[in-house]
Amino acid sequence: MSQITPEVVAQHGFTPEEYTRVLNALGREPNLTELGIFSVMWSEHCSYKSSRIHLKKLPTTGPQVICGPGENAGVIDIGDGQAAIFKMESHNHPSYIEPYQGAATGVGGILRDVFTMGARPIANMNALRFGRPDHPKMPHLISGVVHGIGGYGNCVGVPTVGGEVNFHAAYDGNILVNAMTVGVAETAKIFYSAASGIGNSIVYVGSKTGRDGIHGATMASADFSEDSEEKRPTVQVGDPFTEKLLIEACLELMASDAIVAIQDMGAAGLTSSSVEMASKGGVGIRLDMDKVPQRETGMTAYEMMLSESQERMLMVLKPGREDFAEAIFRKWELDFAVIGEVTDTGRMVLVHHGETVCDIPLGPLADDAPSYDRPWVPTPKRAPLTDAPECVDIAGDLLRLMASPDLASRRWIWEQYDQKVGGDTIQPPGGDAALVRVHGTDKALAITTDCTPRYCFADPVEGGKQAIAEAYRNLSAVGATPLATTDCMNFGNPQRPEIMGQFVGCIEGMAAACRALDFPIVSGNVSLYNETKNDDGSGSAILPTPAIGAVGLLKDWRKSATIAFKGTGDVILLIGERTGHLGQSLWLREIHGREDGPPPPVDLEAERRNGGFIRRAIGEGWLTAVHDVSDGGVAVAVAEMALAGDIGAMLNAPLPCGIACALFGEDQGLYVATVKDSALMDTLMAADRAGVEIQRIGRTIMDRLIFELPTDDHVVTLADLRKAHQGFFPTLMGTGLA
């Protein structure tokens, strides 16, 4: 009697039509191992079957791009024979079920994506989204995720240099944990994953295989339901100390000429790594499952192929180099096993206990996976905000904003991370972008993660543009030339047309911004089905969250800028056009409880023009501090600069509109900067020549913020501002005020 029943097929995530495709591909009924392999390779997480046709719209090339999407990570040229290699990925579902291990293994997985290609990792970043702070599960989830990120990154010796954290009720049942790693390699020593060389050895290195993480890729391709807690066994368990050994062993072997191809075992483990290597190389693969290092007894081929045990790699070696490679991995106390060979059959053949337990053509597994053009509807445009309230208490509103979850100090989080291990961190968390020196050079890489999900929910096209534009601004604000981006596309159920419409809209906006700013996307990840089924069968989806990770280059790290005011008496400048857009602003939400109106429009030509001017002004040494205007508007940007430098400000420029829109509106393409009087005229004249709007709005002063208005002054002391700003996380996490 067949073990493949309709129930078993459904449990593996197949629709009836997809299972018919499996039957056609094989010409027969699969056994359980073959069904499992098809299920993970055709899962949403591995095949991108709902997103592939839309991802093709994104710009992915440019003179700086060495390798775009399709490999483990993107590769860009940073000059002098060096390349930056980077990617961002999601580990959302595992982090909700088991926050510490979910977040930790997310970090471990993205590290492997980068060092697999020959790069030494130099920095980690993250983008985190949590639900309502007063949700009963949230402190546990926050604590677990933060400690998981810190526990893994700190132990493996790669600094965590920044990130972002948002809160919204839409993430109550589906938190997001997106992890990013950046590494540096020699352009002549970049490694790819395509297997070649008939008869070459296929080698397994790293940790032993266990039963943890089986069906992890499948779980990441489905909605959450009431049984989510029962999925805990599908969450992988990480060991950062083994990962550190694996990094060093792989980089040592990469310094030789022994490797033909290499691939980490991430989602779908041994299945995806072997299938991808063989299919990219147009070859076949034969694996002897008895030779796979195992830490548990009695494992079946099904379990070994679908396990997502961590800290494992698969590689193809040149003939005769096995002993040389084994000596390196044994020295680092890691497993090493020749488990198969490259063949000319174009098929995946698995042998276990002397019997063939799998014989699948590779074409259908990889190239012929289902691809859907799912129905979608555009997100309706929001009505203009015609009844915006006015601000009557600048100081009170500013204090409330600075204490709010989305703007409060993240110091409690940063203190869990080693930000400076390696000795090359120039700007740690707290600025517009992190800055990490390229070891042994004057160059530095600027790194940021950005997205404003409430904008994307209100208008996916403008929200997609803004996510790219804000990343561009943050890199420019430290003086770096923006080079390229990676994305992590977090959305709900793509089978709902309104959710698919959010995805399509964000892609459209992102693509437009990437083209206008010469800012291609070179790697990324799609995470769908981030929603929880309600009792009535409907779904509660997250906000559309196309998180963007971006990398820029400073040729001389000494010519960088920070957000901190540097001294009293400096002139405060507003660079860019201020129109006072209040729709979807934090001020409107936090002070008045409204999420109304359209998000701020993004003028891509102005973004490019203003960013170029900012970079030039920083390079010339004219600006003493720079900060881009984002959540909370000009008032919050100035407050953050004041707190960073422990220096106040007096703002006394005429307001072009009402108090609320001028101070708390979230216009795009705006920067606040300071200059000394000696550099003021150079700055103003250069802005005029560049066609950039610029306005003097005040000066830095001692220990308070003063907002001078025609009728009266509004004053808030830095002491009160700091108390409000630093209280949220310690209070939420039960540690008292910092």
Steps between C-alpha positions, in 0.01 A plus 500: 500500500636843406627718783416807290139579581314822419540594867879454483512707181303781666720486811798571274339820374404389148186603320344221290626673187854519635497133593390419145811688383712282727346187347565631151860592583576154638274294272398309809393545861775635729610328816495696826858622468441626147174665604680678785770626267246635252303659784787710632640593159155606380413679824443874488812551710731323253333542160353854524209364301270795579765771464741399222318674218492828692855486637623509139385865485770613744822655365789269591794615292744789486871568452558431869319162497717189477224252582131569533212281622525125455801417714530478877551878528553807283848622412606859422834653411646735764830565319858391556424140406244468781130419506221538753273195526167535676145377538197525728267212585199430717457263791151608597295191578778325697556815707135517601494135605841494672638856508852435625588216262293647217692826508835335572477261207383785279831671574691176446333437167568843356862483616540175303347655189779759506808299594392222259601740223847561639437809713603557858190637675565848644156611619151380590181706486137422570149630438247400766122550517301424811133527596345724762735550796214420738426168328560227761744309277705797384757544782585129472536524122708819515730358765546170318568657161744761630690249709502252211651757263754608759578151620585375152669807356703572812630143525588471134698825518318716245380841625130583492520865398142614454148435384144614555208409723130578444185417693146457365197289586523336156806308624330364814481150354790517255813681608769563239867423549710600198875452526770650277872427472768689309840352419810593305685281249761526228336531160733229369391255774120496484338157519184386328266204536480335157634144518718370218748226420350157447633269771603781734442436867205653682607581853298569814667716769403660830263360760321168502144464372216462750124511491467870579347727241331232292233673289628844599469626141148360476399664828632833372266464201171477691274711718517470877206335672414397854751211488802727446649398834500138381740599222785557746690188372525666157719778648871446456752512783818701448856477631693823438829354620482233231408768247815693591709188438316446171574855386870462568525153344313606184708816456819299548395250235390784272852638507600188302383379159311197629137615473292467184168607654361564847154548647373534854223277629228750585127460443427140394852404607674230301218495244521862389879518512551188286217580257615859449864404447413229248232694312712814469784290361277300269624172647367212706575400856525171687502495880568208736283578800689253721799734485314812621629585850206445736455588866188289545447131440264343252458807280323440172601649167186715521613644833858558389401674178244729667686573823600863549767434760729799511869568427526268197644553152514300178785533252642349185876449507756463225627145448763394748442790740288308748780417745626859496153634574428239765816591691382862524154411631633241743742762634202723573324202664222486242338206325622423148355229279500416132132415453466479123614602156405714204341299217395561141145370546317824577331314784514493880564145616509411869618165631430389858590161648591381151162587346407785268250707701473794263543544126371838382571706186653829616335721240149483646635547853670829425416657166146368459365583844149650489481872425178689558369830374259531787199731474558837658319824554666839551477658842240780494647848530449675831299820507704816565527606862272805507421514871844474658510622860738774613775481759444715809782368718825439312694391808228263620453342158874462449546330837218257424645421159852445631361261762286307250592141404609584145728791603620414850869427556606151393791503742359205696518298176844620387652418835427132438721510189876515465520797265877532473653152489760498224604857573372653175164645606511877447134587552310258727119497536323830549573692180353501153724217383764281659855546376757218498854540375629262234782350703844633423374777270361853521170383348183438694168338419184677610211265577133566573164320518184695421128473439188683618225235497216743580583688180499173302161406643348837407658508153727209399649681200604811695599282796724290278663814360547640849670186633769525232523880527543496876782247473660729241463798736643319799813400310536851359459651848824340619681602181495166319427445132201262481593191298236228524222346704362169618135444588289287730144499374269422793130470410184309585322229306563546124181310418304802622484750208532804728821359653641416158411854398712632787792290380465611137467865602807495724703335223388774258606777739828333589589444137433864411717622788782258422510618139484871586772474765730249321454281804448139381376206707763227491356241740198437715234279646122469487299404809129451435213361706584728792151497637294319760172325433210637701221289645276582204763382250606848395860611522664776704798608293804701593549843348677468163865521599756508218803543725801646318863444593746729325875543470700809406869584478716768657845515345635672812318410821633814666276708271179369653221677682300417812165626630638653822514877538870585547493834679293804586461786256484287183241598240221245452397446139202324346598352163221406264142617451270510804129485417379354829342166406309360800328199339607171664736691729600373842378827650152439366503142628665543839347833602155469341453125451443533126658305212350717229584646164751405232867457583741777399580506127856418395666727243778276369675775306513710817629202699784452256580873482487558875694184582776595259525845656514357852780262406697781339452732798617226740800424282596869490486512879233772510245315713561424867194276546242345265176311558226405257141593585272198536260383774383795706615768258742790552433534873595139571807517274625806691422335835696189404798710391484693827491187715784341305724803558357612836459846346174689455351707221296814442272478197377839387431483127155598371283191459373448144175345625340421834705393800408133471576463131822704513649327804346152494422447130698219339607654169744288302840603365570722803815529712587705808866607510724736694783721380738741659467862389829472312352233268150644471543699179679216321215269594224741395665584167565134417138416576382778273720375215372147551136611497452379857263682736670608821383706795653624824266390777696573819820453701632252751490616863564349843265255669150541360289519186326833447235536230455873444157594368354846435269466801709309754791258548469128559786354706604146590818419690737230383469339842124457456548390141757239598284365781207456263716355224679238710215371711296282265707183459632471858146544631351252250770241568483544875847639555400844629621828359847491343 
